[in-house]
Amino acid sequence: MAISQELYPSQDDLLYEEEILRNPFNLKLWWRYLIARNESPFKKRSIIYERALKALPGSYKLWYAYLRERLEVVRNHPVTHSHYDSLNNTFERALVTMHKMPRIWVMYLLTLTDQKLVTRARRTFDRALCALPVTQHQRVWEPYLVFVSQRGIPIETSLRVYRRYLKFDPTHIEEFTEFLVDSELWQEASERLAGVLNDDMFYSIKGKTKHQLWLELCDLLTNHATEVSGLKVDAIIRGGIKKFTDEVGRLWTSLADYYIRRGLYEKARDVFEEGMTTVVTVRDFSVIFDAYSSFEESVVAVKMETADLSDEEENGNGNDNEEEEEDLRLDFNLSSSKFAKKILSNFWLNDDNDVGLRLARLEHLIDRRAELANSVLLRQNPHNVEQWHRRVKLFEGNPTRQILTYTEAVRTVDPMKALGKPHTLWIAFAKLYEDHNDVTNARVIYEKAVQVNYKMVENLASVWCDWGEMELRHKNFKGALELMKRATAPPSVEVKRRVAIDGDAPVQIKLHRNLRLWNFYLDLEESLGTLESTRAVYEQILDLKIATPQIIINYASLLEEHKYFEDAFRVYERGVKIFKYPHVKDITITYLSKFVKRYGNKKLERARELFDHAIEKAPADEVKPLFLQYAKLEEDYGLAKHAMKVYDQAAKTVPDKEKMSMYEIYIARAAEIFGVPKTREIYEQAIESGLPDKDVKTMCMKYAELEKSLGEIDRARSIYTFSSQYADPRSDTDFWTKWHEFEVQHGNEETFREMLRIKRSVSASNSQTHFILPEYLMQKDQKLNLEETVDTLKRAGVPIDEMAALERQFAPADTNNKDGSRRLGFVSAGVEGQQPDVVRTADGGMTITANHEDIELPEESESDGDDDKVEIAQKDVPAAVFGDLAKKVEEGGNGDGESESKLGALERIKRKRLG
């Protein structure tokens, strides 16, 4: 065969050829030669490779590069091309010396896999595993498993390969299991999964938990129940149910599904029933119940379809029945099984048309859902009292089931662990017997209930009280009293000694101190017993020191109803000694009111002592009602002077927030008893007593109104001046409005200016920033206020000429300022000089007199010669000055014949004034 000229060495190759001839075993020379001819055709390079490998057959670098180039050449050719045969031969030649190189083997194996040469590839894989050391086998097994997982590979071959691989690395059994499942080899897949679950040392490389693997096994066993044999499916799934408790419902349904697929329907129903009666979560119960109901519905549907088809066949073949029967009797060769089936076909036990039974079973299942769900909740917590009550309601109308449920409940529920009130189960149990007119058994239930060691005494007391109420409902009054005596009896010394030794005291030891029980006993004694027996019960309560303020009041009221007043008061006094505020408040008020009502002025000193003691013990915020009641006592039966002292003490004792209201009461009572002038010192005391600023201002305004009503204008003005420091003009407009009206009615120009000056001063002191107003603005402000005053006087009816005279007098005259205007920058701080007052004489003229701040009145003289010239206006003293004394004086007389010792303070003052 002729060789192409291109394959011969060229002129450029002579340099490399000469060096190779001199040293043919130098790898670097061959490698430089190949690099230099990188652009040459592959045929020429393959010749160079072959020459180099002939000289250096153990060079891994040359073989690897040569095989890579041959792979690139054949990559674009179909696998049936002849180049692939050359490539395979090259690999075989390379493996003669490179049989320990895993990369060469992997390249060859991948090439064979792509060529779909199954047998040659399998044998080559085996040769590679035999040639390479065990440490390099993992690099061969990866493509080997990919190869056997391809379609077209015989299943048996793949199984054998996987089994060999598991001997090499058992941790990849999950991959083998997945392969078995994909290959529909259910038997071996289930066996392998079962072996994994039984291996305690197994660790999933895919991160699966034992629970997930268990669920996979259950699905595998149940979905392919007929294909899997040799495994105890029931035991496996039940083992999972005991071990894994988070998805028990799914495991129960899997077990039932297994029996359904095997055709064992009754066994499946038993599994469903067992699952519903053992699960402890509502979620698992819902899963099982839904699966159970779906199974029953599907069975009913199938039965109905089968019944319809059988009816059609019977209708179609009805005419041939006689012939068939005749043929059957004549057929002596018929098997015994077919003969029995045909003979017994019309027997009711062999009747397949049981749709009614299936429907009844489904309906019964649905009706039991509430009961089964309640059972699940009780399995979660058997001491849940509320769930037991709900369970009893489910059996309403069935007394037998209710009694059985109550019996189970009282046996199951531990009072120390109960969630709810365990005594209600006993009470409801007894009530059930009572509703059915079986009082004897109800008493038996109550007798057992009172012997139970409850967690709280209140529970035991409730049982006794309900027992007593049952006796009352059945008119057994004596029995109810005997029950209460028995319940409230203290334990004996022997019982106490035994409990002290044991160290665990039952609630029955503490029952005799339960207040609810005593209250019920008191009600029975007051309704059915005598006064002495009732008093004995009250005394027992007081001796036990468990009385409440209401019991004290009730005891005293009982004694008052039977005219034992002193005994009642002694009970009140015991209550006052026992309790403290705020609990003693009601007892104290009731005691004082009842005592005053009973004795009036007969035991006044004792009443005063009681009030003083009550006021001393009461806190400041609770003392006001006592003071008012005390003052009322003094007003009605004592001395007015004592009443004022009580009011005065009350005003000083009550909290600041109540002082204002207390002083108002004090002032009102003082005005009524002693007259209005007596209230002045009270007003002054109130203002100086430390009231809040708001209350001080209010008190001052009332004081000013009082002085104005008495005609004391200067005193009222002084009060307004004093209280102005508490009134900010920007917020307290009412105060300044009243002062303004007061000055308009009773003041003059100077007092009005003084009021304005004080207003500006207070406003400036209450503001954070002070501004100095220009002089002309101050003049304008005074002029406007003056005009406003003149207009007010005009509206009041003052004649025009007097108004003109006032305007002329009020006009400011500045001798130092010739232009008639005030100097800028000067602000008046008050009254600069004494302004003249205008007095109208008898002949109608005007006389100007000096107006001094202090007006000195001359002493009275009978020989004053000016009396006939000066007319003094007579004005009546306001009736408010004397209060109610004036009315009582007018009424007058001692015709009632009462002794002065029985008269109140107001009557004695009135008679003293008249006398």
PDB file of N, CA and C in Angstrom, residues 97-172:
ATOM      1  N   THR A  97       0.061  -1.648  29.127  1.00  0.00           N
ATOM      2  CA  THR A  97       1.040  -1.047  30.052  1.00  0.00           C
ATOM      3  C   THR A  97       0.386  -0.092  31.051  1.00  0.00           C
ATOM      4  N   MET A  98      -0.799   0.431  30.724  1.00  0.00           N
ATOM      5  CA  MET A  98      -1.474   1.425  31.589  1.00  0.00           C
ATOM      6  C   MET A  98      -2.616   0.816  32.396  1.00  0.00           C
ATOM      7  N   HIS A  99      -2.540  -0.451  32.720  1.00  0.00           N
ATOM      8  CA  HIS A  99      -3.655  -1.116  33.410  1.00  0.00           C
ATOM      9  C   HIS A  99      -3.784  -0.669  34.863  1.00  0.00           C
ATOM     10  N   LYS A 100      -2.842   0.058  35.386  1.00  0.00           N
ATOM     11  CA  LYS A 100      -2.953   0.581  36.747  1.00  0.00           C
ATOM     12  C   LYS A 100      -3.368   2.051  36.779  1.00  0.00           C
ATOM     13  N   MET A 101      -3.672   2.597  35.629  1.00  0.00           N
ATOM     14  CA  MET A 101      -4.056   4.009  35.544  1.00  0.00           C
ATOM     15  C   MET A 101      -5.579   4.122  35.455  1.00  0.00           C
ATOM     16  N   PRO A 102      -6.279   4.614  36.533  1.00  0.00           N
ATOM     17  CA  PRO A 102      -7.755   4.637  36.531  1.00  0.00           C
ATOM     18  C   PRO A 102      -8.337   5.588  35.496  1.00  0.00           C
ATOM     19  N   ARG A 103      -7.607   6.656  35.151  1.00  0.00           N
ATOM     20  CA  ARG A 103      -8.176   7.595  34.186  1.00  0.00           C
ATOM     21  C   ARG A 103      -8.292   6.959  32.818  1.00  0.00           C
ATOM     22  N   ILE A 104      -7.288   6.133  32.427  1.00  0.00           N
ATOM     23  CA  ILE A 104      -7.360   5.450  31.138  1.00  0.00           C
ATOM     24  C   ILE A 104      -8.550   4.502  31.126  1.00  0.00           C
ATOM     25  N   TRP A 105      -8.740   3.767  32.228  1.00  0.00           N
ATOM     26  CA  TRP A 105      -9.873   2.862  32.312  1.00  0.00           C
ATOM     27  C   TRP A 105     -11.203   3.620  32.222  1.00  0.00           C
ATOM     28  N   VAL A 106     -11.313   4.748  32.931  1.00  0.00           N
ATOM     29  CA  VAL A 106     -12.572   5.496  32.918  1.00  0.00           C
ATOM     30  C   VAL A 106     -12.867   6.024  31.527  1.00  0.00           C
ATOM     31  N   MET A 107     -11.827   6.525  30.815  1.00  0.00           N
ATOM     32  CA  MET A 107     -12.048   7.002  29.442  1.00  0.00           C
ATOM     33  C   MET A 107     -12.534   5.861  28.551  1.00  0.00           C
ATOM     34  N   TYR A 108     -11.914   4.709  28.680  1.00  0.00           N
ATOM     35  CA  TYR A 108     -12.302   3.554  27.868  1.00  0.00           C
ATOM     36  C   TYR A 108     -13.721   3.116  28.205  1.00  0.00           C
ATOM     37  N   LEU A 109     -14.047   3.074  29.493  1.00  0.00           N
ATOM     38  CA  LEU A 109     -15.370   2.626  29.909  1.00  0.00           C
ATOM     39  C   LEU A 109     -16.464   3.585  29.458  1.00  0.00           C
ATOM     40  N   LEU A 110     -16.224   4.856  29.557  1.00  0.00           N
ATOM     41  CA  LEU A 110     -17.208   5.833  29.091  1.00  0.00           C
ATOM     42  C   LEU A 110     -17.415   5.718  27.581  1.00  0.00           C
ATOM     43  N   THR A 111     -16.307   5.443  26.857  1.00  0.00           N
ATOM     44  CA  THR A 111     -16.418   5.284  25.406  1.00  0.00           C
ATOM     45  C   THR A 111     -17.251   4.060  25.049  1.00  0.00           C
ATOM     46  N   LEU A 112     -17.013   2.967  25.759  1.00  0.00           N
ATOM     47  CA  LEU A 112     -17.811   1.764  25.509  1.00  0.00           C
ATOM     48  C   LEU A 112     -19.271   1.987  25.877  1.00  0.00           C
ATOM     49  N   THR A 113     -19.529   2.753  26.940  1.00  0.00           N
ATOM     50  CA  THR A 113     -20.918   3.038  27.327  1.00  0.00           C
ATOM     51  C   THR A 113     -21.622   3.832  26.239  1.00  0.00           C
ATOM     52  N   ASP A 114     -20.912   4.791  25.660  1.00  0.00           N
ATOM     53  CA  ASP A 114     -21.517   5.581  24.580  1.00  0.00           C
ATOM     54  C   ASP A 114     -21.762   4.729  23.337  1.00  0.00           C
ATOM     55  N   GLN A 115     -20.915   3.706  23.109  1.00  0.00           N
ATOM     56  CA  GLN A 115     -21.083   2.844  21.938  1.00  0.00           C
ATOM     57  C   GLN A 115     -22.177   1.793  22.119  1.00  0.00           C
ATOM     58  N   LYS A 116     -22.755   1.715  23.361  1.00  0.00           N
ATOM     59  CA  LYS A 116     -23.819   0.754  23.654  1.00  0.00           C
ATOM     60  C   LYS A 116     -23.357  -0.689  23.494  1.00  0.00           C
ATOM     61  N   LEU A 117     -22.086  -0.925  23.742  1.00  0.00           N
ATOM     62  CA  LEU A 117     -21.552  -2.289  23.704  1.00  0.00           C
ATOM     63  C   LEU A 117     -21.698  -2.867  25.106  1.00  0.00           C
ATOM     64  N   VAL A 118     -22.851  -3.477  25.372  1.00  0.00           N
ATOM     65  CA  VAL A 118     -23.211  -3.862  26.729  1.00  0.00           C
ATOM     66  C   VAL A 118     -22.276  -4.931  27.269  1.00  0.00           C
ATOM     67  N   THR A 119     -22.143  -6.013  26.499  1.00  0.00           N
ATOM     68  CA  THR A 119     -21.337  -7.129  27.002  1.00  0.00           C
ATOM     69  C   THR A 119     -19.880  -6.732  27.139  1.00  0.00           C
ATOM     70  N   ARG A 120     -19.309  -6.097  26.096  1.00  0.00           N
ATOM     71  CA  ARG A 120     -17.899  -5.690  26.146  1.00  0.00           C
ATOM     72  C   ARG A 120     -17.672  -4.679  27.275  1.00  0.00           C
ATOM     73  N   ALA A 121     -18.670  -3.738  27.447  1.00  0.00           N
ATOM     74  CA  ALA A 121     -18.520  -2.741  28.513  1.00  0.00           C
ATOM     75  C   ALA A 121     -18.571  -3.411  29.885  1.00  0.00           C
ATOM     76  N   ARG A 122     -19.506  -4.351  30.067  1.00  0.00           N
ATOM     77  CA  ARG A 122     -19.611  -5.031  31.371  1.00  0.00           C
ATOM     78  C   ARG A 122     -18.327  -5.777  31.694  1.00  0.00           C
ATOM     79  N   ARG A 123     -17.784  -6.491  30.667  1.00  0.00           N
ATOM     80  CA  ARG A 123     -16.548  -7.230  30.911  1.00  0.00           C
ATOM     81  C   ARG A 123     -15.382  -6.294  31.159  1.00  0.00           C
ATOM     82  N   THR A 124     -15.374  -5.166  30.463  1.00  0.00           N
ATOM     83  CA  THR A 124     -14.287  -4.198  30.674  1.00  0.00           C
ATOM     84  C   THR A 124     -14.375  -3.614  32.071  1.00  0.00           C
ATOM     85  N   PHE A 125     -15.600  -3.308  32.532  1.00  0.00           N
ATOM     86  CA  PHE A 125     -15.764  -2.836  33.922  1.00  0.00           C
ATOM     87  C   PHE A 125     -15.205  -3.854  34.905  1.00  0.00           C
ATOM     88  N   ASP A 126     -15.507  -5.118  34.650  1.00  0.00           N
ATOM     89  CA  ASP A 126     -15.006  -6.153  35.556  1.00  0.00           C
ATOM     90  C   ASP A 126     -13.485  -6.224  35.502  1.00  0.00           C
ATOM     91  N   ARG A 127     -12.883  -6.131  34.287  1.00  0.00           N
ATOM     92  CA  ARG A 127     -11.424  -6.131  34.143  1.00  0.00           C
ATOM     93  C   ARG A 127     -10.815  -4.954  34.893  1.00  0.00           C
ATOM     94  N   ALA A 128     -11.489  -3.777  34.815  1.00  0.00           N
ATOM     95  CA  ALA A 128     -10.949  -2.597  35.501  1.00  0.00           C
ATOM     96  C   ALA A 128     -10.960  -2.793  37.011  1.00  0.00           C
ATOM     97  N   LEU A 129     -12.042  -3.373  37.522  1.00  0.00           N
ATOM     98  CA  LEU A 129     -12.117  -3.610  38.965  1.00  0.00           C
ATOM     99  C   LEU A 129     -11.071  -4.623  39.401  1.00  0.00           C
ATOM    100  N   CYS A 130     -10.772  -5.586  38.513  1.00  0.00           N
ATOM    101  CA  CYS A 130      -9.755  -6.574  38.861  1.00  0.00           C
ATOM    102  C   CYS A 130      -8.349  -5.994  38.776  1.00  0.00           C
ATOM    103  N   ALA A 131      -8.136  -5.092  37.821  1.00  0.00           N
ATOM    104  CA  ALA A 131      -6.797  -4.552  37.603  1.00  0.00           C
ATOM    105  C   ALA A 131      -6.443  -3.468  38.606  1.00  0.00           C
ATOM    106  N   LEU A 132      -7.393  -2.632  38.969  1.00  0.00           N
ATOM    107  CA  LEU A 132      -7.102  -1.497  39.848  1.00  0.00           C
ATOM    108  C   LEU A 132      -7.132  -1.915  41.302  1.00  0.00           C
ATOM    109  N   PRO A 133      -6.405  -1.214  42.142  1.00  0.00           N
ATOM    110  CA  PRO A 133      -6.499  -1.493  43.588  1.00  0.00           C
ATOM    111  C   PRO A 133      -7.851  -1.033  44.143  1.00  0.00           C
ATOM    112  N   VAL A 134      -8.170  -1.515  45.330  1.00  0.00           N
ATOM    113  CA  VAL A 134      -9.490  -1.231  45.921  1.00  0.00           C
ATOM    114  C   VAL A 134      -9.664   0.267  46.184  1.00  0.00           C
ATOM    115  N   THR A 135      -8.601   0.942  46.484  1.00  0.00           N
ATOM    116  CA  THR A 135      -8.701   2.380  46.754  1.00  0.00           C
ATOM    117  C   THR A 135      -9.135   3.170  45.537  1.00  0.00           C
ATOM    118  N   GLN A 136      -8.987   2.586  44.329  1.00  0.00           N
ATOM    119  CA  GLN A 136      -9.388   3.279  43.109  1.00  0.00           C
ATOM    120  C   GLN A 136     -10.724   2.790  42.559  1.00  0.00           C
ATOM    121  N   HIS A 137     -11.352   1.853  43.254  1.00  0.00           N
ATOM    122  CA  HIS A 137     -12.590   1.267  42.712  1.00  0.00           C
ATOM    123  C   HIS A 137     -13.736   2.264  42.661  1.00  0.00           C
ATOM    124  N   GLN A 138     -13.772   3.241  43.557  1.00  0.00           N
ATOM    125  CA  GLN A 138     -14.886   4.183  43.574  1.00  0.00           C
ATOM    126  C   GLN A 138     -14.991   4.938  42.261  1.00  0.00           C
ATOM    127  N   ARG A 139     -13.829   5.204  41.627  1.00  0.00           N
ATOM    128  CA  ARG A 139     -13.837   5.930  40.357  1.00  0.00           C
ATOM    129  C   ARG A 139     -14.417   5.076  39.236  1.00  0.00           C
ATOM    130  N   VAL A 140     -14.372   3.770  39.391  1.00  0.00           N
ATOM    131  CA  VAL A 140     -14.938   2.873  38.375  1.00  0.00           C
ATOM    132  C   VAL A 140     -16.407   2.602  38.645  1.00  0.00           C
ATOM    133  N   TRP A 141     -16.788   2.522  39.939  1.00  0.00           N
ATOM    134  CA  TRP A 141     -18.169   2.178  40.271  1.00  0.00           C
ATOM    135  C   TRP A 141     -19.156   3.276  39.862  1.00  0.00           C
ATOM    136  N   GLU A 142     -18.745   4.497  39.909  1.00  0.00           N
ATOM    137  CA  GLU A 142     -19.677   5.581  39.534  1.00  0.00           C
ATOM    138  C   GLU A 142     -20.155   5.442  38.097  1.00  0.00           C
ATOM    139  N   PRO A 143     -19.255   5.329  37.097  1.00  0.00           N
ATOM    140  CA  PRO A 143     -19.774   5.100  35.726  1.00  0.00           C
ATOM    141  C   PRO A 143     -20.409   3.728  35.544  1.00  0.00           C
ATOM    142  N   TYR A 144     -19.979   2.752  36.369  1.00  0.00           N
ATOM    143  CA  TYR A 144     -20.555   1.414  36.261  1.00  0.00           C
ATOM    144  C   TYR A 144     -22.036   1.448  36.641  1.00  0.00           C
ATOM    145  N   LEU A 145     -22.372   2.161  37.721  1.00  0.00           N
ATOM    146  CA  LEU A 145     -23.768   2.244  38.143  1.00  0.00           C
ATOM    147  C   LEU A 145     -24.595   3.036  37.137  1.00  0.00           C
ATOM    148  N   VAL A 146     -23.992   4.043  36.560  1.00  0.00           N
ATOM    149  CA  VAL A 146     -24.702   4.789  35.509  1.00  0.00           C
ATOM    150  C   VAL A 146     -24.970   3.878  34.313  1.00  0.00           C
ATOM    151  N   PHE A 147     -23.999   3.038  34.005  1.00  0.00           N
ATOM    152  CA  PHE A 147     -24.143   2.126  32.868  1.00  0.00           C
ATOM    153  C   PHE A 147     -25.281   1.129  33.091  1.00  0.00           C
ATOM    154  N   VAL A 148     -25.314   0.498  34.259  1.00  0.00           N
ATOM    155  CA  VAL A 148     -26.344  -0.529  34.495  1.00  0.00           C
ATOM    156  C   VAL A 148     -27.714   0.086  34.741  1.00  0.00           C
ATOM    157  N   SER A 149     -27.790   1.399  34.967  1.00  0.00           N
ATOM    158  CA  SER A 149     -29.090   2.042  35.183  1.00  0.00           C
ATOM    159  C   SER A 149     -29.738   2.468  33.877  1.00  0.00           C
ATOM    160  N   GLN A 150     -29.025   2.309  32.756  1.00  0.00           N
ATOM    161  CA  GLN A 150     -29.581   2.710  31.471  1.00  0.00           C
ATOM    162  C   GLN A 150     -30.670   1.743  31.028  1.00  0.00           C
ATOM    163  N   ARG A 151     -31.536   2.264  30.169  1.00  0.00           N
ATOM    164  CA  ARG A 151     -32.562   1.401  29.595  1.00  0.00           C
ATOM    165  C   ARG A 151     -31.910   0.408  28.621  1.00  0.00           C
ATOM    166  N   GLY A 152     -32.459  -0.773  28.609  1.00  0.00           N
ATOM    167  CA  GLY A 152     -31.916  -1.813  27.739  1.00  0.00           C
ATOM    168  C   GLY A 152     -30.987  -2.754  28.454  1.00  0.00           C
ATOM    169  N   ILE A 153     -30.511  -2.358  29.623  1.00  0.00           N
ATOM    170  CA  ILE A 153     -29.646  -3.254  30.382  1.00  0.00           C
ATOM    171  C   ILE A 153     -30.535  -4.288  31.063  1.00  0.00           C
ATOM    172  N   PRO A 154     -30.237  -5.526  30.993  1.00  0.00           N
ATOM    173  CA  PRO A 154     -31.061  -6.542  31.662  1.00  0.00           C
ATOM    174  C   PRO A 154     -31.139  -6.300  33.169  1.00  0.00           C
ATOM    175  N   ILE A 155     -32.316  -6.508  33.707  1.00  0.00           N
ATOM    176  CA  ILE A 155     -32.538  -6.263  35.132  1.00  0.00           C
ATOM    177  C   ILE A 155     -31.636  -7.140  35.973  1.00  0.00           C
ATOM    178  N   GLU A 156     -31.481  -8.379  35.571  1.00  0.00           N
ATOM    179  CA  GLU A 156     -30.651  -9.292  36.356  1.00  0.00           C
ATOM    180  C   GLU A 156     -29.205  -8.811  36.411  1.00  0.00           C
ATOM    181  N   THR A 157     -28.731  -8.281  35.270  1.00  0.00           N
ATOM    182  CA  THR A 157     -27.370  -7.734  35.251  1.00  0.00           C
ATOM    183  C   THR A 157     -27.239  -6.568  36.213  1.00  0.00           C
ATOM    184  N   SER A 158     -28.200  -5.675  36.156  1.00  0.00           N
ATOM    185  CA  SER A 158     -28.163  -4.517  37.050  1.00  0.00           C
ATOM    186  C   SER A 158     -28.223  -4.951  38.510  1.00  0.00           C
ATOM    187  N   LEU A 159     -29.065  -5.928  38.819  1.00  0.00           N
ATOM    188  CA  LEU A 159     -29.170  -6.391  40.195  1.00  0.00           C
ATOM    189  C   LEU A 159     -27.845  -6.953  40.695  1.00  0.00           C
ATOM    190  N   ARG A 160     -27.195  -7.753  39.827  1.00  0.00           N
ATOM    191  CA  ARG A 160     -25.927  -8.356  40.244  1.00  0.00           C
ATOM    192  C   ARG A 160     -24.869  -7.270  40.467  1.00  0.00           C
ATOM    193  N   VAL A 161     -24.875  -6.279  39.605  1.00  0.00           N
ATOM    194  CA  VAL A 161     -23.889  -5.201  39.752  1.00  0.00           C
ATOM    195  C   VAL A 161     -24.141  -4.425  41.037  1.00  0.00           C
ATOM    196  N   TYR A 162     -25.390  -4.091  41.286  1.00  0.00           N
ATOM    197  CA  TYR A 162     -25.709  -3.347  42.510  1.00  0.00           C
ATOM    198  C   TYR A 162     -25.374  -4.155  43.766  1.00  0.00           C
ATOM    199  N   ARG A 163     -25.651  -5.439  43.737  1.00  0.00           N
ATOM    200  CA  ARG A 163     -25.342  -6.262  44.903  1.00  0.00           C
ATOM    201  C   ARG A 163     -23.834  -6.296  45.164  1.00  0.00           C
ATOM    202  N   ARG A 164     -23.036  -6.403  44.056  1.00  0.00           N
ATOM    203  CA  ARG A 164     -21.579  -6.347  44.224  1.00  0.00           C
ATOM    204  C   ARG A 164     -21.141  -4.992  44.774  1.00  0.00           C
ATOM    205  N   TYR A 165     -21.777  -3.943  44.283  1.00  0.00           N
ATOM    206  CA  TYR A 165     -21.398  -2.604  44.732  1.00  0.00           C
ATOM    207  C   TYR A 165     -21.709  -2.418  46.230  1.00  0.00           C
ATOM    208  N   LEU A 166     -22.846  -2.959  46.710  1.00  0.00           N
ATOM    209  CA  LEU A 166     -23.187  -2.843  48.126  1.00  0.00           C
ATOM    210  C   LEU A 166     -22.182  -3.571  49.009  1.00  0.00           C
ATOM    211  N   LYS A 167     -21.550  -4.592  48.467  1.00  0.00           N
ATOM    212  CA  LYS A 167     -20.481  -5.232  49.232  1.00  0.00           C
ATOM    213  C   LYS A 167     -19.284  -4.311  49.354  1.00  0.00           C
ATOM    214  N   PHE A 168     -19.069  -3.511  48.291  1.00  0.00           N
ATOM    215  CA  PHE A 168     -17.965  -2.550  48.335  1.00  0.00           C
ATOM    216  C   PHE A 168     -18.290  -1.362  49.238  1.00  0.00           C
ATOM    217  N   ASP A 169     -19.544  -0.825  49.147  1.00  0.00           N
ATOM    218  CA  ASP A 169     -19.952   0.350  49.950  1.00  0.00           C
ATOM    219  C   ASP A 169     -21.411   0.167  50.374  1.00  0.00           C
ATOM    220  N   PRO A 170     -21.686  -0.378  51.555  1.00  0.00           N
ATOM    221  CA  PRO A 170     -23.073  -0.637  51.980  1.00  0.00           C
ATOM    222  C   PRO A 170     -23.876   0.627  52.269  1.00  0.00           C
ATOM    223  N   THR A 171     -23.223   1.774  52.370  1.00  0.00           N
ATOM    224  CA  THR A 171     -23.968   2.992  52.711  1.00  0.00           C
ATOM    225  C   THR A 171     -24.882   3.463  51.585  1.00  0.00           C
ATOM    226  N   HIS A 172     -24.686   2.938  50.365  1.00  0.00           N
ATOM    227  CA  HIS A 172     -25.503   3.385  49.232  1.00  0.00           C
ATOM    228  C   HIS A 172     -26.676   2.449  48.984  1.00  0.00           C
TER     229      HIS A 172
END
